[in-house]
PDB file of C-alpha atoms in Angstrom:
ATOM      1  CA  MET H 191       0.000   0.000   0.000  1.00  0.00           C
ATOM      2  CA  ARG H 192       1.305   3.417  -0.923  1.00  0.00           C
ATOM      3  CA  ARG H 193       2.306   5.498   2.069  1.00  0.00           C
ATOM      4  CA  LYS H 194       0.912   8.977   2.483  1.00  0.00           C
ATOM      5  CA  ASN H 195       3.035  12.115   2.284  1.00  0.00           C
ATOM      6  CA  VAL H 196       5.786  10.365   0.328  1.00  0.00           C
ATOM      7  CA  ASN H 197       7.120  12.178  -2.724  1.00  0.00           C
ATOM      8  CA  TYR H 198       7.989   9.601  -5.364  1.00  0.00           C
ATOM      9  CA  SER H 199       8.777  12.125  -8.095  1.00  0.00           C
ATOM     10  CA  LYS H 200      12.346  12.531  -6.850  1.00  0.00           C
ATOM     11  CA  TYR H 201      13.136   8.979  -7.928  1.00  0.00           C
ATOM     12  CA  GLY H 202      12.348   9.920 -11.501  1.00  0.00           C
ATOM     13  CA  TYR H 203      14.939  12.689 -11.342  1.00  0.00           C
ATOM     14  CA  ILE H 204      17.445  10.299  -9.768  1.00  0.00           C
ATOM     15  CA  PHE H 205      16.983   7.703 -12.511  1.00  0.00           C
ATOM     16  CA  THR H 206      17.234  10.264 -15.324  1.00  0.00           C
ATOM     17  CA  PHE H 207      20.242  12.067 -13.857  1.00  0.00           C
ATOM     18  CA  PRO H 208      22.890   9.679 -15.323  1.00  0.00           C
ATOM     19  CA  PHE H 209      21.449  10.097 -18.812  1.00  0.00           C
ATOM     20  CA  VAL H 210      21.219  13.874 -18.497  1.00  0.00           C
ATOM     21  CA  LEU H 211      24.791  14.050 -17.206  1.00  0.00           C
ATOM     22  CA  ALA H 212      26.084  11.834 -20.020  1.00  0.00           C
ATOM     23  CA  PHE H 213      24.163  13.889 -22.581  1.00  0.00           C
ATOM     24  CA  LEU H 214      25.577  17.165 -21.285  1.00  0.00           C
ATOM     25  CA  ILE H 215      29.165  15.882 -21.239  1.00  0.00           C
ATOM     26  CA  PHE H 216      29.299  13.680 -24.325  1.00  0.00           C
ATOM     27  CA  SER H 217      26.706  15.281 -26.635  1.00  0.00           C
ATOM     28  CA  LEU H 218      25.761  18.865 -25.847  1.00  0.00           C
ATOM     29  CA  TYR H 219      29.240  20.073 -24.889  1.00  0.00           C
ATOM     30  CA  PRO H 220      30.933  18.602 -28.022  1.00  0.00           C
ATOM     31  CA  ILE H 221      28.228  20.114 -30.225  1.00  0.00           C
ATOM     32  CA  LEU H 222      28.646  23.570 -28.709  1.00  0.00           C
ATOM     33  CA  TYR H 223      32.441  23.275 -28.759  1.00  0.00           C
ATOM     34  CA  THR H 224      32.353  22.233 -32.422  1.00  0.00           C
ATOM     35  CA  ALA H 225      30.127  25.193 -33.244  1.00  0.00           C
ATOM     36  CA  VAL H 226      32.622  27.561 -31.613  1.00  0.00           C
ATOM     37  CA  ILE H 227      35.623  25.994 -33.368  1.00  0.00           C
ATOM     38  CA  GLY H 228      33.983  26.669 -36.721  1.00  0.00           C
ATOM     39  CA  PHE H 229      34.495  30.407 -36.172  1.00  0.00           C
ATOM     40  CA  THR H 230      38.171  30.136 -35.167  1.00  0.00           C
ATOM     41  CA  ASP H 231      41.577  29.444 -36.714  1.00  0.00           C
ATOM     42  CA  MET H 232      42.101  26.187 -34.799  1.00  0.00           C
ATOM     43  CA  LYS H 233      44.303  23.790 -36.764  1.00  0.00           C
ATOM     44  CA  GLY H 234      47.442  21.713 -36.452  1.00  0.00           C
ATOM     45  CA  ILE H 235      48.297  18.773 -34.240  1.00  0.00           C
ATOM     46  CA  ILE H 236      50.383  20.932 -31.871  1.00  0.00           C
ATOM     47  CA  PRO H 237      48.204  23.027 -29.507  1.00  0.00           C
ATOM     48  CA  LYS H 238      48.293  26.735 -30.307  1.00  0.00           C
ATOM     49  CA  PRO H 239      46.367  29.773 -29.092  1.00  0.00           C
ATOM     50  CA  ILE H 240      42.929  29.901 -30.717  1.00  0.00           C
ATOM     51  CA  HIS H 241      41.514  33.144 -32.088  1.00  0.00           C
ATOM     52  CA  ILE H 242      38.141  34.092 -33.505  1.00  0.00           C
ATOM     53  CA  LEU H 243      38.588  35.020 -37.160  1.00  0.00           C
ATOM     54  CA  ASP H 244      38.146  38.619 -38.275  1.00  0.00           C
ATOM     55  CA  ASN H 245      35.394  37.315 -40.519  1.00  0.00           C
ATOM     56  CA  PRO H 246      33.765  34.660 -38.289  1.00  0.00           C
ATOM     57  CA  PHE H 247      32.080  33.002 -41.272  1.00  0.00           C
ATOM     58  CA  GLN H 248      35.262  32.688 -43.328  1.00  0.00           C
ATOM     59  CA  ASN H 249      35.534  28.923 -42.808  1.00  0.00           C
ATOM     60  CA  PHE H 250      31.949  28.436 -43.944  1.00  0.00           C
ATOM     61  CA  LYS H 251      32.479  30.662 -46.972  1.00  0.00           C
ATOM     62  CA  ASP H 252      35.646  28.802 -47.970  1.00  0.00           C
ATOM     63  CA  LEU H 253      33.873  25.455 -47.790  1.00  0.00           C
ATOM     64  CA  LEU H 254      30.798  26.460 -49.745  1.00  0.00           C
ATOM     65  CA  PHE H 255      32.462  28.542 -52.447  1.00  0.00           C
ATOM     66  CA  ASP H 256      36.162  27.678 -52.597  1.00  0.00           C
ATOM     67  CA  ASN H 257      36.356  23.983 -51.760  1.00  0.00           C
ATOM     68  CA  PRO H 258      35.403  21.646 -54.642  1.00  0.00           C
ATOM     69  CA  SER H 259      35.959  18.543 -52.497  1.00  0.00           C
ATOM     70  CA  PHE H 260      33.331  19.600 -49.984  1.00  0.00           C
ATOM     71  CA  ARG H 261      30.799  20.423 -52.678  1.00  0.00           C
ATOM     72  CA  LYS H 262      31.515  17.088 -54.333  1.00  0.00           C
ATOM     73  CA  SER H 263      31.043  15.272 -51.032  1.00  0.00           C
ATOM     74  CA  LEU H 264      27.678  17.007 -50.607  1.00  0.00           C
ATOM     75  CA  ILE H 265      26.551  15.858 -54.051  1.00  0.00           C
ATOM     76  CA  ASN H 266      27.832  12.322 -53.454  1.00  0.00           C
ATOM     77  CA  THR H 267      26.068  12.112 -50.108  1.00  0.00           C
ATOM     78  CA  GLY H 268      22.773  13.238 -51.618  1.00  0.00           C
ATOM     79  CA  LEU H 269      23.052  10.842 -54.553  1.00  0.00           C
ATOM     80  CA  LEU H 270      24.003   7.863 -52.409  1.00  0.00           C
ATOM     81  CA  TRP H 271      21.176   8.543 -49.969  1.00  0.00           C
ATOM     82  CA  ILE H 272      18.465   9.028 -52.591  1.00  0.00           C
ATOM     83  CA  THR H 273      19.516   6.065 -54.742  1.00  0.00           C
ATOM     84  CA  ASN H 274      19.426   3.709 -51.771  1.00  0.00           C
ATOM     85  CA  PHE H 275      16.524   5.169 -49.806  1.00  0.00           C
ATOM     86  CA  VAL H 276      13.878   5.300 -52.538  1.00  0.00           C
ATOM     87  CA  PRO H 277      14.105   1.594 -53.497  1.00  0.00           C
ATOM     88  CA  GLN H 278      14.575   0.745 -49.820  1.00  0.00           C
ATOM     89  CA  MET H 279      11.260   2.371 -48.886  1.00  0.00           C
ATOM     90  CA  LEU H 280       9.421   0.918 -51.879  1.00  0.00           C
ATOM     91  CA  LEU H 281      10.588  -2.626 -51.159  1.00  0.00           C
ATOM     92  CA  ALA H 282       9.970  -2.245 -47.417  1.00  0.00           C
ATOM     93  CA  LEU H 283       6.413  -1.034 -48.066  1.00  0.00           C
ATOM     94  CA  LEU H 284       5.815  -3.885 -50.512  1.00  0.00           C
ATOM     95  CA  LEU H 285       7.064  -6.480 -48.031  1.00  0.00           C
ATOM     96  CA  THR H 286       5.050  -4.849 -45.252  1.00  0.00           C
ATOM     97  CA  ALA H 287       1.878  -5.058 -47.322  1.00  0.00           C
ATOM     98  CA  TRP H 288       2.714  -8.663 -48.160  1.00  0.00           C
ATOM     99  CA  PHE H 289       3.427  -9.841 -44.620  1.00  0.00           C
ATOM    100  CA  THR H 290       0.498  -8.008 -43.003  1.00  0.00           C
ATOM    101  CA  ASN H 291      -2.129  -9.058 -45.534  1.00  0.00           C
ATOM    102  CA  LYS H 292      -4.530 -11.369 -43.698  1.00  0.00           C
ATOM    103  CA  ARG H 293      -5.915 -12.727 -46.942  1.00  0.00           C
ATOM    104  CA  LEU H 294      -2.543 -14.047 -48.088  1.00  0.00           C
ATOM    105  CA  ASN H 295      -1.778 -15.643 -44.709  1.00  0.00           C
ATOM    106  CA  ILE H 296       1.848 -16.332 -45.668  1.00  0.00           C
ATOM    107  CA  LYS H 297       3.449 -19.303 -43.965  1.00  0.00           C
ATOM    108  CA  GLY H 298       6.863 -19.030 -42.327  1.00  0.00           C
ATOM    109  CA  GLN H 299       6.748 -15.265 -41.915  1.00  0.00           C
ATOM    110  CA  GLY H 300       9.158 -15.367 -38.988  1.00  0.00           C
ATOM    111  CA  LEU H 301      11.843 -17.073 -41.062  1.00  0.00           C
ATOM    112  CA  PHE H 302      11.425 -14.623 -43.927  1.00  0.00           C
ATOM    113  CA  LYS H 303      11.663 -11.647 -41.582  1.00  0.00           C
ATOM    114  CA  VAL H 304      14.835 -12.983 -39.972  1.00  0.00           C
ATOM    115  CA  LEU H 305      16.476 -13.604 -43.350  1.00  0.00           C
ATOM    116  CA  LEU H 306      15.510 -10.177 -44.673  1.00  0.00           C
ATOM    117  CA  TYR H 307      16.694  -8.425 -41.521  1.00  0.00           C
ATOM    118  CA  MET H 308      19.967 -10.343 -41.286  1.00  0.00           C
ATOM    119  CA  PRO H 309      22.090  -7.998 -43.493  1.00  0.00           C
ATOM    120  CA  ASN H 310      21.474  -5.259 -40.926  1.00  0.00           C
ATOM    121  CA  ILE H 311      23.305  -7.158 -38.180  1.00  0.00           C
ATOM    122  CA  ILE H 312      26.401  -7.924 -40.263  1.00  0.00           C
ATOM    123  CA  THR H 313      29.269  -5.561 -39.497  1.00  0.00           C
ATOM    124  CA  ALA H 314      30.204  -2.945 -42.069  1.00  0.00           C
ATOM    125  CA  SER H 315      33.774  -4.232 -42.274  1.00  0.00           C
ATOM    126  CA  THR H 316      32.539  -7.723 -43.129  1.00  0.00           C
ATOM    127  CA  ILE H 317      30.260  -6.391 -45.844  1.00  0.00           C
ATOM    128  CA  ALA H 318      33.060  -4.248 -47.272  1.00  0.00           C
ATOM    129  CA  VAL H 319      35.336  -7.291 -47.524  1.00  0.00           C
ATOM    130  CA  LEU H 320      32.510  -9.364 -49.026  1.00  0.00           C
ATOM    131  CA  PHE H 321      31.728  -6.915 -51.819  1.00  0.00           C
ATOM    132  CA  SER H 322      35.402  -6.178 -52.457  1.00  0.00           C
ATOM    133  CA  THR H 323      35.850  -9.896 -53.065  1.00  0.00           C
ATOM    134  CA  LEU H 324      32.714 -10.196 -55.202  1.00  0.00           C
ATOM    135  CA  PHE H 325      33.756  -7.375 -57.533  1.00  0.00           C
ATOM    136  CA  ALA H 326      37.489  -8.081 -57.429  1.00  0.00           C
ATOM    137  CA  TYR H 327      39.546  -7.645 -60.594  1.00  0.00           C
ATOM    138  CA  PRO H 328      40.291  -9.741 -62.589  1.00  0.00           C
ATOM    139  CA  MET H 329      39.137 -12.999 -60.971  1.00  0.00           C
ATOM    140  CA  GLY H 330      36.225 -11.972 -58.760  1.00  0.00           C
ATOM    141  CA  PRO H 331      33.016 -14.030 -58.756  1.00  0.00           C
ATOM    142  CA  VAL H 332      31.061 -11.328 -60.603  1.00  0.00           C
ATOM    143  CA  ASN H 333      33.687 -11.065 -63.337  1.00  0.00           C
ATOM    144  CA  SER H 334      33.834 -14.841 -63.647  1.00  0.00           C
ATOM    145  CA  LEU H 335      30.037 -15.056 -63.906  1.00  0.00           C
ATOM    146  CA  PHE H 336      29.834 -12.325 -66.540  1.00  0.00           C
ATOM    147  CA  GLN H 337      32.490 -13.995 -68.681  1.00  0.00           C
ATOM    148  CA  MET H 338      30.882 -17.405 -68.279  1.00  0.00           C
ATOM    149  CA  LEU H 339      27.532 -16.014 -69.456  1.00  0.00           C
ATOM    150  CA  GLY H 340      29.219 -14.214 -72.336  1.00  0.00           C
ATOM    151  CA  TRP H 341      28.229 -10.751 -71.152  1.00  0.00           C
ATOM    152  CA  THR H 342      31.841  -9.533 -71.234  1.00  0.00           C
ATOM    153  CA  ASP H 343      34.861 -10.653 -73.231  1.00  0.00           C
ATOM    154  CA  ALA H 344      37.402  -9.440 -70.688  1.00  0.00           C
ATOM    155  CA  PRO H 345      37.401  -8.749 -66.941  1.00  0.00           C
ATOM    156  CA  VAL H 346      35.783  -5.468 -65.925  1.00  0.00           C
ATOM    157  CA  PHE H 347      37.345  -3.238 -63.280  1.00  0.00           C
ATOM    158  CA  PHE H 348      34.024  -2.404 -61.622  1.00  0.00           C
ATOM    159  CA  LEU H 349      35.493  -0.500 -58.713  1.00  0.00           C
ATOM    160  CA  GLN H 350      37.388   1.922 -60.962  1.00  0.00           C
ATOM    161  CA  ASP H 351      34.245   3.195 -62.672  1.00  0.00           C
ATOM    162  CA  LYS H 352      32.651   6.136 -60.840  1.00  0.00           C
ATOM    163  CA  THR H 353      29.041   5.339 -61.673  1.00  0.00           C
ATOM    164  CA  THR H 354      29.443   1.644 -60.914  1.00  0.00           C
ATOM    165  CA  ALA H 355      31.219   2.376 -57.640  1.00  0.00           C
ATOM    166  CA  ARG H 356      28.425   4.722 -56.527  1.00  0.00           C
ATOM    167  CA  GLY H 357      25.838   2.160 -57.569  1.00  0.00           C
ATOM    168  CA  ILE H 358      27.503  -0.611 -55.567  1.00  0.00           C
ATOM    169  CA  VAL H 359      27.772   1.568 -52.446  1.00  0.00           C
ATOM    170  CA  ALA H 360      24.119   2.602 -52.797  1.00  0.00           C
ATOM    171  CA  PHE H 361      23.113  -1.042 -53.253  1.00  0.00           C
ATOM    172  CA  ILE H 362      25.038  -2.069 -50.142  1.00  0.00           C
ATOM    173  CA  GLN H 363      23.272   0.601 -48.095  1.00  0.00           C
ATOM    174  CA  PHE H 364      19.928  -0.486 -49.540  1.00  0.00           C
ATOM    175  CA  TRP H 365      20.646  -4.162 -48.868  1.00  0.00           C
ATOM    176  CA  MET H 366      21.734  -3.473 -45.289  1.00  0.00           C
ATOM    177  CA  TRP H 367      18.770  -1.328 -44.261  1.00  0.00           C
ATOM    178  CA  TYR H 368      15.628  -2.376 -46.138  1.00  0.00           C
ATOM    179  CA  GLY H 369      15.036  -5.192 -43.643  1.00  0.00           C
ATOM    180  CA  ASN H 370      15.240  -2.787 -40.722  1.00  0.00           C
ATOM    181  CA  THR H 371      12.801  -0.413 -42.417  1.00  0.00           C
ATOM    182  CA  MET H 372      10.456  -3.315 -43.112  1.00  0.00           C
ATOM    183  CA  ILE H 373      10.449  -4.390 -39.449  1.00  0.00           C
ATOM    184  CA  VAL H 374       9.669  -0.839 -38.298  1.00  0.00           C
ATOM    185  CA  LEU H 375       6.789  -0.530 -40.772  1.00  0.00           C
ATOM    186  CA  ILE H 376       5.381  -3.940 -39.837  1.00  0.00           C
ATOM    187  CA  ALA H 377       5.448  -2.910 -36.183  1.00  0.00           C
ATOM    188  CA  GLY H 378       3.539   0.219 -37.142  1.00  0.00           C
ATOM    189  CA  VAL H 379       0.905  -1.760 -39.039  1.00  0.00           C
ATOM    190  CA  MET H 380       0.440  -4.091 -36.070  1.00  0.00           C
ATOM    191  CA  GLY H 381      -0.410  -1.036 -33.972  1.00  0.00           C
ATOM    192  CA  ILE H 382      -3.316  -0.043 -36.220  1.00  0.00           C
ATOM    193  CA  ASN H 383      -6.771  -0.824 -34.867  1.00  0.00           C
ATOM    194  CA  PRO H 384      -7.888  -4.116 -36.524  1.00  0.00           C
ATOM    195  CA  ALA H 385     -11.462  -2.811 -36.585  1.00  0.00           C
ATOM    196  CA  LEU H 386     -10.454  -0.433 -39.372  1.00  0.00           C
ATOM    197  CA  PHE H 387      -9.379  -3.311 -41.602  1.00  0.00           C
ATOM    198  CA  GLU H 388     -12.487  -5.316 -40.719  1.00  0.00           C
ATOM    199  CA  SER H 389     -14.720  -2.375 -41.594  1.00  0.00           C
ATOM    200  CA  ALA H 390     -12.914  -1.903 -44.890  1.00  0.00           C
ATOM    201  CA  SER H 391     -13.319  -5.587 -45.698  1.00  0.00           C
ATOM    202  CA  ILE H 392     -17.036  -5.473 -44.908  1.00  0.00           C
ATOM    203  CA  ASP H 393     -17.425  -2.403 -47.116  1.00  0.00           C
ATOM    204  CA  GLY H 394     -15.849  -4.326 -49.999  1.00  0.00           C
ATOM    205  CA  ALA H 395     -12.453  -2.596 -50.144  1.00  0.00           C
ATOM    206  CA  ASN H 396      -9.764  -4.571 -51.934  1.00  0.00           C
ATOM    207  CA  GLY H 397      -6.178  -4.935 -50.741  1.00  0.00           C
ATOM    208  CA  PHE H 398      -4.957  -2.005 -52.822  1.00  0.00           C
ATOM    209  CA  GLN H 399      -7.619   0.350 -51.451  1.00  0.00           C
ATOM    210  CA  THR H 400      -7.086  -0.845 -47.893  1.00  0.00           C
ATOM    211  CA  PHE H 401      -3.348  -0.265 -48.079  1.00  0.00           C
ATOM    212  CA  PHE H 402      -3.525   3.232 -49.555  1.00  0.00           C
ATOM    213  CA  ARG H 403      -6.648   4.462 -47.739  1.00  0.00           C
ATOM    214  CA  ILE H 404      -6.086   2.951 -44.285  1.00  0.00           C
ATOM    215  CA  THR H 405      -2.603   1.519 -43.813  1.00  0.00           C
ATOM    216  CA  LEU H 406      -0.487   4.336 -45.244  1.00  0.00           C
ATOM    217  CA  PRO H 407      -2.399   7.219 -43.603  1.00  0.00           C
ATOM    218  CA  SER H 408      -2.243   5.388 -40.277  1.00  0.00           C
ATOM    219  CA  LEU H 409       1.518   4.974 -40.684  1.00  0.00           C
ATOM    220  CA  ARG H 410       2.174   8.710 -40.979  1.00  0.00           C
ATOM    221  CA  THR H 411       4.084   8.901 -37.686  1.00  0.00           C
ATOM    222  CA  ILE H 412       6.090   5.751 -38.406  1.00  0.00           C
ATOM    223  CA  LEU H 413       6.904   6.963 -41.910  1.00  0.00           C
ATOM    224  CA  LEU H 414       8.054  10.290 -40.497  1.00  0.00           C
ATOM    225  CA  PHE H 415      10.317   8.470 -38.056  1.00  0.00           C
ATOM    226  CA  THR H 416      11.707   6.335 -40.884  1.00  0.00           C
ATOM    227  CA  LEU H 417      12.298   9.347 -43.111  1.00  0.00           C
ATOM    228  CA  ILE H 418      14.053  11.327 -40.387  1.00  0.00           C
ATOM    229  CA  THR H 419      16.293   8.480 -39.255  1.00  0.00           C
ATOM    230  CA  SER H 420      17.119   7.547 -42.836  1.00  0.00           C
ATOM    231  CA  MET H 421      17.934  11.148 -43.691  1.00  0.00           C
ATOM    232  CA  VAL H 422      20.229  11.514 -40.697  1.00  0.00           C
ATOM    233  CA  GLY H 423      21.851   8.163 -41.447  1.00  0.00           C
ATOM    234  CA  GLY H 424      22.289   9.080 -45.101  1.00  0.00           C
ATOM    235  CA  LEU H 425      23.825  12.469 -44.366  1.00  0.00           C
ATOM    236  CA  THR H 426      26.261  10.897 -41.886  1.00  0.00           C
ATOM    237  CA  MET H 427      27.147   7.912 -44.083  1.00  0.00           C
ATOM    238  CA  PHE H 428      30.730   6.898 -43.363  1.00  0.00           C
ATOM    239  CA  ASP H 429      31.511   3.243 -42.703  1.00  0.00           C
ATOM    240  CA  ILE H 430      30.710   1.534 -46.021  1.00  0.00           C
ATOM    241  CA  PRO H 431      32.215   4.191 -48.357  1.00  0.00           C
ATOM    242  CA  GLN H 432      35.302   4.424 -46.139  1.00  0.00           C
ATOM    243  CA  LEU H 433      35.908   0.712 -45.657  1.00  0.00           C
ATOM    244  CA  PHE H 434      34.873  -0.358 -49.150  1.00  0.00           C
ATOM    245  CA  LEU H 435      36.508   2.207 -51.431  1.00  0.00           C
ATOM    246  CA  ALA H 436      37.958   4.889 -49.116  1.00  0.00           C
ATOM    247  CA  GLY H 437      36.054   7.500 -51.121  1.00  0.00           C
ATOM    248  CA  GLY H 438      37.370   6.406 -54.501  1.00  0.00           C
ATOM    249  CA  PRO H 439      37.572   6.250 -57.374  1.00  0.00           C
ATOM    250  CA  ASP H 440      38.410   9.926 -57.825  1.00  0.00           C
ATOM    251  CA  ASP H 441      36.311  10.928 -54.788  1.00  0.00           C
ATOM    252  CA  SER H 442      33.159   9.549 -56.424  1.00  0.00           C
ATOM    253  CA  THR H 443      32.073   7.929 -53.142  1.00  0.00           C
ATOM    254  CA  LEU H 444      33.471  10.613 -50.835  1.00  0.00           C
ATOM    255  CA  THR H 445      30.771  11.582 -48.336  1.00  0.00           C
ATOM    256  CA  THR H 446      30.593  14.620 -46.082  1.00  0.00           C
ATOM    257  CA  SER H 447      31.421  12.547 -42.997  1.00  0.00           C
ATOM    258  CA  MET H 448      34.536  11.245 -44.738  1.00  0.00           C
ATOM    259  CA  PHE H 449      35.463  14.788 -45.750  1.00  0.00           C
ATOM    260  CA  ILE H 450      35.057  15.991 -42.158  1.00  0.00           C
ATOM    261  CA  TYR H 451      37.134  13.091 -40.851  1.00  0.00           C
ATOM    262  CA  GLY H 452      39.847  13.781 -43.410  1.00  0.00           C
ATOM    263  CA  GLN H 453      39.989  17.476 -42.581  1.00  0.00           C
ATOM    264  CA  ALA H 454      40.162  16.912 -38.831  1.00  0.00           C
ATOM    265  CA  PHE H 455      42.432  13.895 -38.504  1.00  0.00           C
ATOM    266  CA  LYS H 456      44.535  13.730 -41.652  1.00  0.00           C
ATOM    267  CA  GLY H 457      47.100  15.989 -43.251  1.00  0.00           C
ATOM    268  CA  SER H 458      47.032  19.505 -41.843  1.00  0.00           C
ATOM    269  CA  TYR H 459      44.462  18.802 -39.097  1.00  0.00           C
ATOM    270  CA  MET H 460      42.088  21.595 -40.078  1.00  0.00           C
ATOM    271  CA  TYR H 461      39.816  21.362 -37.066  1.00  0.00           C
ATOM    272  CA  ASN H 462      38.186  24.697 -37.838  1.00  0.00           C
ATOM    273  CA  ARG H 463      37.246  23.612 -41.347  1.00  0.00           C
ATOM    274  CA  ALA H 464      35.969  20.244 -40.129  1.00  0.00           C
ATOM    275  CA  ALA H 465      33.873  21.962 -37.461  1.00  0.00           C
ATOM    276  CA  ALA H 466      32.435  24.378 -40.013  1.00  0.00           C
ATOM    277  CA  ALA H 467      31.540  21.473 -42.308  1.00  0.00           C
ATOM    278  CA  SER H 468      29.868  19.713 -39.375  1.00  0.00           C
ATOM    279  CA  MET H 469      27.772  22.782 -38.622  1.00  0.00           C
ATOM    280  CA  ILE H 470      26.759  23.083 -42.273  1.00  0.00           C
ATOM    281  CA  MET H 471      25.581  19.471 -42.231  1.00  0.00           C
ATOM    282  CA  PHE H 472      23.769  20.114 -38.957  1.00  0.00           C
ATOM    283  CA  LEU H 473      21.897  23.033 -40.518  1.00  0.00           C
ATOM    284  CA  ILE H 474      21.071  21.006 -43.634  1.00  0.00           C
ATOM    285  CA  SER H 475      19.740  18.178 -41.453  1.00  0.00           C
ATOM    286  CA  ALA H 476      17.659  20.586 -39.376  1.00  0.00           C
ATOM    287  CA  ILE H 477      16.162  22.261 -42.456  1.00  0.00           C
ATOM    288  CA  LEU H 478      15.330  18.947 -44.135  1.00  0.00           C
ATOM    289  CA  ALA H 479      13.842  17.614 -40.899  1.00  0.00           C
ATOM    290  CA  GLY H 480      11.678  20.721 -40.614  1.00  0.00           C
ATOM    291  CA  ILE H 481      10.469  20.253 -44.187  1.00  0.00           C
ATOM    292  CA  LEU H 482       9.643  16.603 -43.508  1.00  0.00           C
ATOM    293  CA  PHE H 483       7.738  17.484 -40.340  1.00  0.00           C
ATOM    294  CA  TYR H 484       5.754  20.088 -42.272  1.00  0.00           C
ATOM    295  CA  VAL H 485       4.989  17.818 -45.235  1.00  0.00           C
ATOM    296  CA  MET H 486       4.051  14.846 -43.026  1.00  0.00           C
ATOM    297  CA  ARG H 487       1.935  16.847 -40.579  1.00  0.00           C
ATOM    298  CA  ASP H 488      -1.606  15.748 -39.795  1.00  0.00           C
ATOM    299  CA  ARG H 489      -3.573  18.139 -41.993  1.00  0.00           C
ATOM    300  CA  ASP H 490      -6.929  17.131 -40.521  1.00  0.00           C
ATOM    301  CA  ALA H 491      -5.736  17.871 -37.001  1.00  0.00           C
ATOM    302  CA  SER H 492      -4.305  21.213 -38.140  1.00  0.00           C
ATOM    303  CA  ARG H 493      -7.581  22.096 -39.837  1.00  0.00           C
ATOM    304  CA  LEU H 494      -9.602  21.207 -36.747  1.00  0.00           C
ATOM    305  CA  LYS H 495      -7.240  23.234 -34.581  1.00  0.00           C
ATOM    306  CA  LYS H 496      -7.715  26.278 -36.823  1.00  0.00           C
ATOM    307  CA  ILE H 497     -11.483  25.870 -36.711  1.00  0.00           C
ATOM    308  CA  GLN H 498     -11.392  25.595 -32.926  1.00  0.00           C
ATOM    309  CA  LYS H 499      -9.246  28.721 -32.676  1.00  0.00           C
ATOM    310  CA  GLN H 500     -11.711  30.621 -34.849  1.00  0.00           C
ATOM    311  CA  LYS H 501     -14.604  29.469 -32.671  1.00  0.00           C
ATOM    312  CA  ASN H 502     -12.772  30.500 -29.516  1.00  0.00           C
ATOM    313  CA  ARG H 503     -11.951  33.881 -31.028  1.00  0.00           C
ATOM    314  CA  LYS H 504     -15.570  34.469 -32.040  1.00  0.00           C
ATOM    315  CA  ALA H 505     -16.765  33.382 -28.609  1.00  0.00           C
ATOM    316  CA  ALA H 506     -14.318  35.765 -26.942  1.00  0.00           C
ATOM    317  CA  ILE H 507     -15.433  38.647 -29.179  1.00  0.00           C
ATOM    318  CA  ALA H 508     -19.090  37.860 -28.523  1.00  0.00           C
ATOM    319  CA  ALA H 509     -18.470  37.703 -24.782  1.00  0.00           C
ATOM    320  CA  ARG H 510     -16.597  41.001 -24.889  1.00  0.00           C
ATOM    321  CA  GLU H 511     -19.347  42.706 -26.882  1.00  0.00           C
ATOM    322  CA  GLY H 512     -21.973  41.249 -24.568  1.00  0.00           C
ATOM    323  CA  GLY H 513     -20.109  42.585 -21.566  1.00  0.00           C
ATOM    324  CA  VAL H 514     -19.895  46.066 -23.084  1.00  0.00           C
ATOM    325  CA  THR H 515     -23.614  46.064 -23.914  1.00  0.00           C
ATOM    326  CA  HIS H 516     -24.487  44.873 -20.438  1.00  0.00           C
ATOM    327  CA  GLY H 517     -22.331  47.613 -18.933  1.00  0.00           C
ATOM    328  CA  LYS H 518     -24.195  50.266 -20.892  1.00  0.00           C
TER     329      LYS H 518
END
């Protein structure tokens, strides 16, 4: 039995304190420190006095207008994300519709889900070695298969072609993450009220209508979560491009995270430039996230809120006018 006059709320603060402390030390402080470094002349492996630049935005200006490598990394990052995310979402939605369709009643769903999710639990280094071996020149399995089928007369150096290299990296990202996206979407579908599907079935809706009129609208929040996490993951893509091709060939798979790492920890140790690039990516992420939140907002709820505000405003005006009349 709960005792009287006992304040249990303090235990909540006690339990959350370790997380808050860790967040302040290992997340918030580095972010703020990075933001400050972006406006300074901090560089070099030997510690030197740090000064704010005469033009505080000089590092940002140099990156955006005078640094072709950074602009190229931005383009590469966008291309790699879009070319892996679009098919990833389409396939994940297709598999979600397939596995959650009661009419199909697919047998062995658990096994299929495990197999489809499995690439996500394989380490990036293992996958990089696997695909390096598959597309090896001149005796890799893919080259051997192509020559056996007569598709090529001589071995092809796949990893030296820019377009092919980008395509392989995008495919790896797609292959690694579509299973994870599928699991998240299936979990979202399982949270939808079954009565909605039963009502649709009684009303004669087919599978196509049910999916697009009930399932997708009900998954708005889950889709927003998937879009945001995928966007952040895509903009911070590092492990596969770095381990697989180290940004090559000719920087065709160089991502912004790799550029930042190279600026900060290789060569001249341009910490100020790396920090400025990090802040640019932070702003890009924030803007894109804001756009996604706006596009994926619940329009019906927003409309109802506006109507309610108008009613409240009219009621307040009417009450004010009534009070004035009564006073007279």
